[in-house]
mmCIF file of C-alpha atoms in Angstrom:
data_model
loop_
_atom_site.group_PDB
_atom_site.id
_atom_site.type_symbol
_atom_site.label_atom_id
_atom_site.label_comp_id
_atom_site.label_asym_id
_atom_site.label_seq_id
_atom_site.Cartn_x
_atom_site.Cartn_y
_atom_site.Cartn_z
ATOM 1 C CA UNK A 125 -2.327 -44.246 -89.361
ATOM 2 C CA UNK A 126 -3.530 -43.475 -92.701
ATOM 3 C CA UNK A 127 -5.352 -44.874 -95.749
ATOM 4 C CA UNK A 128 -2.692 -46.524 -97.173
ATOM 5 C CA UNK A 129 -1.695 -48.600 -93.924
ATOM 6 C CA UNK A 130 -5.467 -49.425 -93.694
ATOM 7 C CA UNK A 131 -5.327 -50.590 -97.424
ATOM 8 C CA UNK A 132 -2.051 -52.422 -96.763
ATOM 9 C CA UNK A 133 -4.124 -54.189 -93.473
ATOM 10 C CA UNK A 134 -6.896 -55.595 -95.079
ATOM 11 C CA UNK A 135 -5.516 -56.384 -98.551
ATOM 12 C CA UNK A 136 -3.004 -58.902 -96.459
ATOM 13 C CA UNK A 137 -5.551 -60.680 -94.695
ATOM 14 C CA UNK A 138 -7.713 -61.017 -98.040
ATOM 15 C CA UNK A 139 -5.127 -62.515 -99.837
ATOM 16 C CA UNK A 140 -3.811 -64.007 -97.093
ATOM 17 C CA UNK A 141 0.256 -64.116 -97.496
ATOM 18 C CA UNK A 142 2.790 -61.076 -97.854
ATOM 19 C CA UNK A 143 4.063 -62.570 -101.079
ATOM 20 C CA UNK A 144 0.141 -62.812 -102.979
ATOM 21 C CA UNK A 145 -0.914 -59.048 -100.962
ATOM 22 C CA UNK A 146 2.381 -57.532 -102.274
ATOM 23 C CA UNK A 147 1.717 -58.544 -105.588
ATOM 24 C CA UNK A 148 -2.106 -57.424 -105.347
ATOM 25 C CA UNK A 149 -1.008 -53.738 -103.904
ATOM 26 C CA UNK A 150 2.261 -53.938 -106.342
ATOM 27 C CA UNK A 151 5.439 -53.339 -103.375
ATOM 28 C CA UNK A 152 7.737 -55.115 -102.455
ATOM 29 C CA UNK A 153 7.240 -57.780 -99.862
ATOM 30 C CA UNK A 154 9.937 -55.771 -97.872
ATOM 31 C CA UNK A 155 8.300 -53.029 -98.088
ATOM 32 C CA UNK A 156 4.830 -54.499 -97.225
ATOM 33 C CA UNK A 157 6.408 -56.339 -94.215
ATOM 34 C CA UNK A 158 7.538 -52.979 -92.750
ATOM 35 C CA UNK A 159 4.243 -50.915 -93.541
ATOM 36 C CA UNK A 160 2.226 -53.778 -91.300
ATOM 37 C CA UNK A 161 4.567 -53.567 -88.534
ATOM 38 C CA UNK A 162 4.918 -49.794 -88.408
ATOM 39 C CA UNK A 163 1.433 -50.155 -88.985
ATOM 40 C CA UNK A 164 0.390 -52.537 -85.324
ATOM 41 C CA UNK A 165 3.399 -50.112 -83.816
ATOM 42 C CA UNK A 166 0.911 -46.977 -84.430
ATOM 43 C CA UNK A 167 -1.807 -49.000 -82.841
ATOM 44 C CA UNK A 168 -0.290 -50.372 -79.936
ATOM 45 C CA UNK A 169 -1.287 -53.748 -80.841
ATOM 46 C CA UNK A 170 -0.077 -57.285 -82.091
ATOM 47 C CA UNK A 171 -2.456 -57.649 -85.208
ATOM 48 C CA UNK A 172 -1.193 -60.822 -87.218
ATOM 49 C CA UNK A 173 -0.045 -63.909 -85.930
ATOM 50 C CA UNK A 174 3.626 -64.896 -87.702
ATOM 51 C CA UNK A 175 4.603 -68.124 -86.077
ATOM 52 C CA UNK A 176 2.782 -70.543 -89.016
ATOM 53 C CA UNK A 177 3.183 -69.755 -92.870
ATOM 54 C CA UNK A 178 -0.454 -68.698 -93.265
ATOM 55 C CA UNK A 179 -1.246 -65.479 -92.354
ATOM 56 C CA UNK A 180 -3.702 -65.475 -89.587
ATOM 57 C CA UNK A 181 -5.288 -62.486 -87.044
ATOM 58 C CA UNK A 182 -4.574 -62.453 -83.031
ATOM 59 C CA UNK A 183 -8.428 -61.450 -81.253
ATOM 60 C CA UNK A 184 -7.368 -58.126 -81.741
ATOM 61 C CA UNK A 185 -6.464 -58.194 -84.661
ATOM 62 C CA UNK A 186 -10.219 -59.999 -85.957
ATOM 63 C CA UNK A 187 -11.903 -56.504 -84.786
ATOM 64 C CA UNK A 188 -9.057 -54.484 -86.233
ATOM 65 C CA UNK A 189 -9.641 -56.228 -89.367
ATOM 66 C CA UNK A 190 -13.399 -55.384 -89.110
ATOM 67 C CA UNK A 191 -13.180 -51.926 -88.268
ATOM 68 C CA UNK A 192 -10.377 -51.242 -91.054
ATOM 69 C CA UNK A 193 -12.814 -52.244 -93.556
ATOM 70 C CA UNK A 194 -15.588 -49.935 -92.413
ATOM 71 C CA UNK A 195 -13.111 -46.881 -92.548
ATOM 72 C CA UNK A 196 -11.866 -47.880 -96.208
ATOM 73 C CA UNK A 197 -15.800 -48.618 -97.458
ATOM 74 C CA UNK A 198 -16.432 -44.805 -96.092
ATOM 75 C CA UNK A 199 -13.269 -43.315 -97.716
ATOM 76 C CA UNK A 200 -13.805 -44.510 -100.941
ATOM 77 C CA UNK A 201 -17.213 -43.494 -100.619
ATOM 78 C CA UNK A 202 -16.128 -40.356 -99.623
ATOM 79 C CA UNK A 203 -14.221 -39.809 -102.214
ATOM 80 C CA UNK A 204 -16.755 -41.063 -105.101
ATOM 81 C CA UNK A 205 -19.192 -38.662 -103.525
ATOM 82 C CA UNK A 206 -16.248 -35.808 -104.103
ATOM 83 C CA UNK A 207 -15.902 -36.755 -107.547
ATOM 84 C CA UNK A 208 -19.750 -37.164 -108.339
ATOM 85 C CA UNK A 209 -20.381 -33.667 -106.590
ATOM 86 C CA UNK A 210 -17.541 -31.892 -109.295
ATOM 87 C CA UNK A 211 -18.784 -33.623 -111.972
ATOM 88 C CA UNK A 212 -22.738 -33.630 -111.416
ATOM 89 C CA UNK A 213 -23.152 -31.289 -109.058
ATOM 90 C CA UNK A 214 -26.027 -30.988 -105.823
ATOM 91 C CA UNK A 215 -26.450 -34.406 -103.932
ATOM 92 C CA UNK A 216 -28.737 -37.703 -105.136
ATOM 93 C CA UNK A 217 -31.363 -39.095 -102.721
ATOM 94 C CA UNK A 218 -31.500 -42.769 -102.864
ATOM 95 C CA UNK A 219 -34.460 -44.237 -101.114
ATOM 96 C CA UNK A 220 -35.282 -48.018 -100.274
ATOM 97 C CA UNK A 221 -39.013 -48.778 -100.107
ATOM 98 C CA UNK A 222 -41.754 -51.582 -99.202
ATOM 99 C CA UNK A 223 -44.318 -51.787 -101.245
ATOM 100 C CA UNK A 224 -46.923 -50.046 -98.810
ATOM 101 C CA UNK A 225 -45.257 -46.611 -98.921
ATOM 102 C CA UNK A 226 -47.207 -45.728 -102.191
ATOM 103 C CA UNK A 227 -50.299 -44.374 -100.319
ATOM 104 C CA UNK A 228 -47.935 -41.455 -98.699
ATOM 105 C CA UNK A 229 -44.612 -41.108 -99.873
ATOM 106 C CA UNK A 230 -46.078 -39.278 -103.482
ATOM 107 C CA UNK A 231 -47.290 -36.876 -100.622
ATOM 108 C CA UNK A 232 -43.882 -36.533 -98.951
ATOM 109 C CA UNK A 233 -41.970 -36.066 -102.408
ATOM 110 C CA UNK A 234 -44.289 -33.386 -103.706
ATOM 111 C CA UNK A 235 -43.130 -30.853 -100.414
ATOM 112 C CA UNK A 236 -39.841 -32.129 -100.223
ATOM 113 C CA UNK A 237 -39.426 -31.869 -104.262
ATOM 114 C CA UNK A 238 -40.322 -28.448 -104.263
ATOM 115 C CA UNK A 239 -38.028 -27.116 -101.659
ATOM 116 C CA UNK A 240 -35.191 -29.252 -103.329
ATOM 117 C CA UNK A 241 -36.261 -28.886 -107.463
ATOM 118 C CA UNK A 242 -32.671 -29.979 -108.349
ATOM 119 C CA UNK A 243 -32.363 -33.078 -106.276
ATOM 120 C CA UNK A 244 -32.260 -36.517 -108.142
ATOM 121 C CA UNK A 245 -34.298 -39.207 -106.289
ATOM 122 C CA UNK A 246 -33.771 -42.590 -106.819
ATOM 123 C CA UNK A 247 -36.392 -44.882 -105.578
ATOM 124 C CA UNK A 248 -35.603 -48.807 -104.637
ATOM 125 C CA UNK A 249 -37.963 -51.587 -104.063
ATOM 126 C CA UNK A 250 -35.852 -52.933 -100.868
ATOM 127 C CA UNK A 251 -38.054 -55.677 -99.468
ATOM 128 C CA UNK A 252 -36.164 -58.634 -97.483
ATOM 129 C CA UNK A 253 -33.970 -57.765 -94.115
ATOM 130 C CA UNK A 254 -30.763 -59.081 -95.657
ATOM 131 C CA UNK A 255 -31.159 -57.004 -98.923
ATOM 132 C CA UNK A 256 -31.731 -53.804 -96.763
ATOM 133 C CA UNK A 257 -29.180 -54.124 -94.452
ATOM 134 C CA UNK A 258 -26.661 -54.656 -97.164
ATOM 135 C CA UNK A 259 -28.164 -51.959 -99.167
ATOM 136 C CA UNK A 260 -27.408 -49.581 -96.097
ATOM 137 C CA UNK A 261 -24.321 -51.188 -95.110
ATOM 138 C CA UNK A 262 -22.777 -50.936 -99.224
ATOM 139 C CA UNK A 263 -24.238 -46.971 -99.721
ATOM 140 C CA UNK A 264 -26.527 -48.217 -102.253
ATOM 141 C CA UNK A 265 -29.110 -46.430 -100.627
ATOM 142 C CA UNK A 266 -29.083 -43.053 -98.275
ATOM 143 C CA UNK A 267 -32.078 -45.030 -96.300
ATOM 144 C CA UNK A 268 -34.553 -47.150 -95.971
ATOM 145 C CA UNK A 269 -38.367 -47.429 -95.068
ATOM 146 C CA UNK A 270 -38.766 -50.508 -94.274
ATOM 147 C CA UNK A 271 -41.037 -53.049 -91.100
ATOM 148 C CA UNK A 272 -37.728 -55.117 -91.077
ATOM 149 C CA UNK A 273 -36.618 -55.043 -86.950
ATOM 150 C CA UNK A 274 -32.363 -54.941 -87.738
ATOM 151 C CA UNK A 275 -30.215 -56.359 -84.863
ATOM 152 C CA UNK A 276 -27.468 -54.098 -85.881
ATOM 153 C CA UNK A 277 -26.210 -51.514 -83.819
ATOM 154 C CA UNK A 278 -24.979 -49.784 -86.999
ATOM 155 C CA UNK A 279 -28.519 -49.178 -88.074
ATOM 156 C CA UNK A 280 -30.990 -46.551 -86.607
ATOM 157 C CA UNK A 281 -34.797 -46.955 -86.736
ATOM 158 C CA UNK A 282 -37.059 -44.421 -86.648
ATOM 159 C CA UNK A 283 -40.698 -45.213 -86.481
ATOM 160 C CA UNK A 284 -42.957 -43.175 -88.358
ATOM 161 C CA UNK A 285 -46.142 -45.497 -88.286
ATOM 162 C CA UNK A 286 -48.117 -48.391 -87.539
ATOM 163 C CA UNK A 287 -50.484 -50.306 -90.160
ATOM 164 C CA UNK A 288 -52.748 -53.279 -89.411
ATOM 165 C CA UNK A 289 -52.556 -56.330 -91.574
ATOM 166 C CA UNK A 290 -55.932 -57.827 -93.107
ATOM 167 C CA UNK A 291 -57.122 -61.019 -94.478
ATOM 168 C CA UNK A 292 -57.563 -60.673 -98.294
ATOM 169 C CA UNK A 293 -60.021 -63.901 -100.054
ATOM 170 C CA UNK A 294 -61.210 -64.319 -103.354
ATOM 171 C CA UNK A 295 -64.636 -63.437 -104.488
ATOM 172 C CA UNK A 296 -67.100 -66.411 -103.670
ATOM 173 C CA UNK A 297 -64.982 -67.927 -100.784
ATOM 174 C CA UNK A 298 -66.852 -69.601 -98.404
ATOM 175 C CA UNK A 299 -65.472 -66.904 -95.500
ATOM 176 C CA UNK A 300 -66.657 -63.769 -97.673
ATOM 177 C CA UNK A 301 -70.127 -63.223 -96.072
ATOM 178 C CA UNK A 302 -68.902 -63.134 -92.452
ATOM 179 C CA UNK A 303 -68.329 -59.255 -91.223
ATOM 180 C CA UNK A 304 -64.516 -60.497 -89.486
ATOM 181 C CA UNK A 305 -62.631 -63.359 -89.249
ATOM 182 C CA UNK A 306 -60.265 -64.306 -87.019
ATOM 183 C CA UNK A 307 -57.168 -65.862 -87.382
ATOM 184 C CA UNK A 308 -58.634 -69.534 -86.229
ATOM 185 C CA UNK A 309 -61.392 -68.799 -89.653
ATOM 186 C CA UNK A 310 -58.022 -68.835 -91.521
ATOM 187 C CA UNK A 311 -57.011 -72.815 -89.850
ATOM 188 C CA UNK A 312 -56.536 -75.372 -93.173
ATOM 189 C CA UNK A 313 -57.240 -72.470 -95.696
ATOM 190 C CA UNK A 314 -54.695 -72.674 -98.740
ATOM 191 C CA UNK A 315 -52.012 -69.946 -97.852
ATOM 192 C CA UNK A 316 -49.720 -67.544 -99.818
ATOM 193 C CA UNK A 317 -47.210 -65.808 -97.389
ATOM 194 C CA UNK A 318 -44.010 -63.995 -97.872
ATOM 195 C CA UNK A 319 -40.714 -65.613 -97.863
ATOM 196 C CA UNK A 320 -38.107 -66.468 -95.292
ATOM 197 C CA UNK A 321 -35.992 -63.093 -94.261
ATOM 198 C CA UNK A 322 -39.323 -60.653 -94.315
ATOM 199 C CA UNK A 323 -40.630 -59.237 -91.093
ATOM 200 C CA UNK A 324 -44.241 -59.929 -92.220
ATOM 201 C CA UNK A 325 -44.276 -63.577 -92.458
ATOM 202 C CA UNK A 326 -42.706 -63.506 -88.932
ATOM 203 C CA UNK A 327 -45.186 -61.310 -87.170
ATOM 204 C CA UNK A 328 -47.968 -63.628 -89.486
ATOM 205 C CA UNK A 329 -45.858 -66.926 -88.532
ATOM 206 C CA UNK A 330 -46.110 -65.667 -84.539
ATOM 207 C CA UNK A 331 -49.694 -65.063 -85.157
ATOM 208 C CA UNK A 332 -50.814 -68.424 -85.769
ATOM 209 C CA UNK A 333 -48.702 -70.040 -83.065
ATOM 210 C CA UNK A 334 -49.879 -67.856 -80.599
ATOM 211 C CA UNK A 335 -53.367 -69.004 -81.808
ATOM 212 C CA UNK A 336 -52.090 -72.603 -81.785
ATOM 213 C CA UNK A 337 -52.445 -73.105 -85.252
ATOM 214 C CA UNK A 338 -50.345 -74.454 -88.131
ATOM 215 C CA UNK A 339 -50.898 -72.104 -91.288
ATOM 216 C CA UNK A 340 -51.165 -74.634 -94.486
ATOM 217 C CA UNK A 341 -48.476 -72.906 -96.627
ATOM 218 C CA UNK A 342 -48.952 -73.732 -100.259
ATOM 219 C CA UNK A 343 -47.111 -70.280 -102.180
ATOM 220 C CA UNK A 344 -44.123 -68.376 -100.452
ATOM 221 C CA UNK A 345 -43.871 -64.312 -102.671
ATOM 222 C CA UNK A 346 -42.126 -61.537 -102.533
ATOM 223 C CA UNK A 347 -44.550 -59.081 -103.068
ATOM 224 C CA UNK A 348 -47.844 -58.462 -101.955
ATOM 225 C CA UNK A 349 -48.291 -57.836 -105.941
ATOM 226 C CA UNK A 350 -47.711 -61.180 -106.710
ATOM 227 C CA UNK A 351 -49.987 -62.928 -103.379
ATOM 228 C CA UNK A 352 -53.089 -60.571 -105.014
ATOM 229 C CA UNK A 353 -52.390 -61.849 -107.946
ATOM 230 C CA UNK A 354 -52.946 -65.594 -106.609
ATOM 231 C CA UNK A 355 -55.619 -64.184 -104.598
ATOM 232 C CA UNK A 356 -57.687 -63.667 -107.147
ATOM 233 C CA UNK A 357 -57.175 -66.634 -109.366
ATOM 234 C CA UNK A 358 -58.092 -68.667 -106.138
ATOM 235 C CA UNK A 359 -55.043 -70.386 -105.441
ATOM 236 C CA UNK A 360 -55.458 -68.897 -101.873
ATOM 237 C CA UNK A 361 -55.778 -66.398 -99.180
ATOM 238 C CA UNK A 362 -52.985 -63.939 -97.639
ATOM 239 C CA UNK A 363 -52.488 -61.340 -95.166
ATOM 240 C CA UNK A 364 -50.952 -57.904 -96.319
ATOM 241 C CA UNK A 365 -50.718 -54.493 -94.869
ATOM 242 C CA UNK A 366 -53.610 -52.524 -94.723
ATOM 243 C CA UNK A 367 -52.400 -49.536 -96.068
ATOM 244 C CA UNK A 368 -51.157 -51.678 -99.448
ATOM 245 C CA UNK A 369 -54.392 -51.783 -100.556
ATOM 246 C CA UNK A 370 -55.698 -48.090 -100.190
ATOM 247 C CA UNK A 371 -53.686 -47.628 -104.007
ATOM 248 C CA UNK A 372 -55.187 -50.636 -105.275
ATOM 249 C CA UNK A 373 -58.131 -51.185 -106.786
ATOM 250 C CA UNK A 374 -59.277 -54.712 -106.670
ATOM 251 C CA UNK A 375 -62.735 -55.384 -107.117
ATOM 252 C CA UNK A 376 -62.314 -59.134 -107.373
ATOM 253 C CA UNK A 377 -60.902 -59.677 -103.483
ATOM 254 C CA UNK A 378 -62.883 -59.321 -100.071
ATOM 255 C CA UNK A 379 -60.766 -57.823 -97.328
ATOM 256 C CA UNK A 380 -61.308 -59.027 -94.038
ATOM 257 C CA UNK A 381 -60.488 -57.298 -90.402
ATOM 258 C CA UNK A 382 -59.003 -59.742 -88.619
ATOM 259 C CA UNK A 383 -60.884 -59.816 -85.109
ATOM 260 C CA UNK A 384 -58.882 -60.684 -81.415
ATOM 261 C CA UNK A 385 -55.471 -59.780 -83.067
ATOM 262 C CA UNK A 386 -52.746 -57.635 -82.736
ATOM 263 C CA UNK A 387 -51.717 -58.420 -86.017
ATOM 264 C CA UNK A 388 -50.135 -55.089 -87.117
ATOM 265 C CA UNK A 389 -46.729 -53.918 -88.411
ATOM 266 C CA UNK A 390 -44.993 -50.788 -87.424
ATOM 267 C CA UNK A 391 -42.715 -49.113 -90.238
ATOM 268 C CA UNK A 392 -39.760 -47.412 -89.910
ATOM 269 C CA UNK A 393 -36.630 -44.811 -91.294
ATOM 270 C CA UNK A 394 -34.248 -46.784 -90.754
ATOM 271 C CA UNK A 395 -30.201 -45.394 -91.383
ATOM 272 C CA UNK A 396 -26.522 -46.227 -90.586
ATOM 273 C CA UNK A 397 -25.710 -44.715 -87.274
ATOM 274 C CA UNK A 398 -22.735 -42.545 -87.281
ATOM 275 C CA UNK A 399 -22.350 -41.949 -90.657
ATOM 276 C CA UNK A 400 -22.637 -38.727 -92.114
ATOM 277 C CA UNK A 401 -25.773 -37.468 -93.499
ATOM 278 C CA UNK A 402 -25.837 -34.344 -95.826
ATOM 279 C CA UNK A 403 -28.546 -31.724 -94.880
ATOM 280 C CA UNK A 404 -30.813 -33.047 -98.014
ATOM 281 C CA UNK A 405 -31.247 -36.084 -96.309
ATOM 282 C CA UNK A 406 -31.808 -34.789 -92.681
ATOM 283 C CA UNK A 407 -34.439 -32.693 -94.425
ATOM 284 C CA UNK A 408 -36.084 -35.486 -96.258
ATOM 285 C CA UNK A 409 -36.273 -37.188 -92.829
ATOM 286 C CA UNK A 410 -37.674 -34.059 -91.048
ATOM 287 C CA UNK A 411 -40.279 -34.085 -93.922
ATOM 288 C CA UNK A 412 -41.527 -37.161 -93.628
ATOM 289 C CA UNK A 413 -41.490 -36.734 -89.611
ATOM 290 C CA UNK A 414 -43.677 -33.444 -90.152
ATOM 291 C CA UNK A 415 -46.124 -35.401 -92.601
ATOM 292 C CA UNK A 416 -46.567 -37.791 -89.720
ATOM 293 C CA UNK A 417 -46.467 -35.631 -86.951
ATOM 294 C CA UNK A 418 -43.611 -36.754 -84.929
ATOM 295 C CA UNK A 419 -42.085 -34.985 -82.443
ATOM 296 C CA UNK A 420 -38.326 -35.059 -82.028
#
């Protein structure tokens, strides 16, 4: 088995007959037909079913299909990564962040920086599960930190810490001169939350029906930016991170502890398991571990 049979494999069931993938990978159809079955001969396994004119997979064949893909996104990563490394020499970082990193990561880069002066960092706002997992998944980024909880068994989390969300209100609300709130304060208030496919608005969402309580949605963000922003203009009340606000200077919003809640998010490293990572990023890891204190 090699790269060519994989490329041979996949490029068949993408274009779905021998006559369109030999013209695609520019062979014969001959030759194509031959590659494939030397290719499930290597295998052991019946990969394509032949008894129709459209090509289509046998079960084993599905998770062949999978896996093949995989193995050619890491080769030609692999060999990008070659080229890059003769051409540009020592190793880029890239990094997917939430917003709330900003009170610590600055921190983090400043040791790990000057043990690495050469590195090139690239820094991603990654926000929403699906865009992180596919930034993992497609080597746009080295890693994430990220609250998003992944189902994936590709991806490894590691948690580094836990932050507590709190109720943010416009100057002059009727709710400012009370020392906490709770989440049933919050009932029929106009609300800005994030959108479908972020962690936060879930843990929010499970919040309020735990409390038995519908929250009265009026804006749905992206950032937390963007829900201060509405914040103070009084279009409504949120919930953010805790930690967001440390960097932020805004004199025109009262944050509220939220009393009788376990609202709270934890955050996480999260990276494809099983895929190779080079020393620099290991060490960026154990950095980040030692500026939290975790023990392996």
């Amino acid at each position: 088995m090699d790269h060519r049979s994989l490329l041979y494999f996949t490029t068949l069931i993408e274009e779905g007959s021998f006559t369109q993938a030999a013209k695609a990978l520019f062979i014969s159809q001959p030759s194509l037909s031959s590659a494939i079955k030397k290719f499930e001969d290597t295998v052991g396994l019946k990969l394509i079913e032949r008894s129709t004119r459209n090509i289509s997979l046998t079960k084993e064949g599905e998770i062949m299909y999978e896996e093949a893909k995989k193995l050619l996104s890491h080769f030609n990563y692999f060999q990008k990564e070659a080229i890059r490394l003769r051409e540009d020499g020592p190793l880029e970082l890239h990094i997917g962040l939430i917003e709330s990193v900003r009170f610590w990561l600055p921190k983090v880069l400043v040791s790990y920086s000057a043990n690495h002066p050469d590195i090139h960092i690239k820094l991603l706002e990654v926000l929403g599960l699906t865009q992180v997992e596919t930034a993992l998944k497609n080597y746009q980024i080295h890693l994430a930190i990220t609250n998003q909880l992944f189902e994936s068994e590709e991806i490894e989390m590691l948690p580094i810490y836990t932050e507590r969300l709190v109720a943010l209100l416009p100057n002059g609300h009727p709710l400012q001169h009370k020392d906490n709130l709770s989440i049933h304060d919050l009932e029929g208030e106009e609300f800005i939350i994030c959108k479908e496919g972020f962690q936060t608005r879930n843990d929010i969402l499970n919040e309020f029906r735990k409390s038995g309580i519908k929250p009265n949605i009026h804006f749905e963000i992206e950032r937390f930016e963007t829900a201060c922003a509405l914040v103070e203009e009084g279009l409504g009340i949120t919930i953010v991170p805790e930690n967001y606000l440390r960097t932020t200077d805004r004199p025109s919003l009262a944050v509220k502890t939220l009393t009788n809640s376990h609202l709270s998010r934890t955050v996480y490293i999260a990276y494809i398991k099983n895929r190779y990572l080079p020393p620099v990023i290991e060490e960026f890891i154990d950095t980040t571990k030692d500026f939290f204190k975790i023990a392996d």
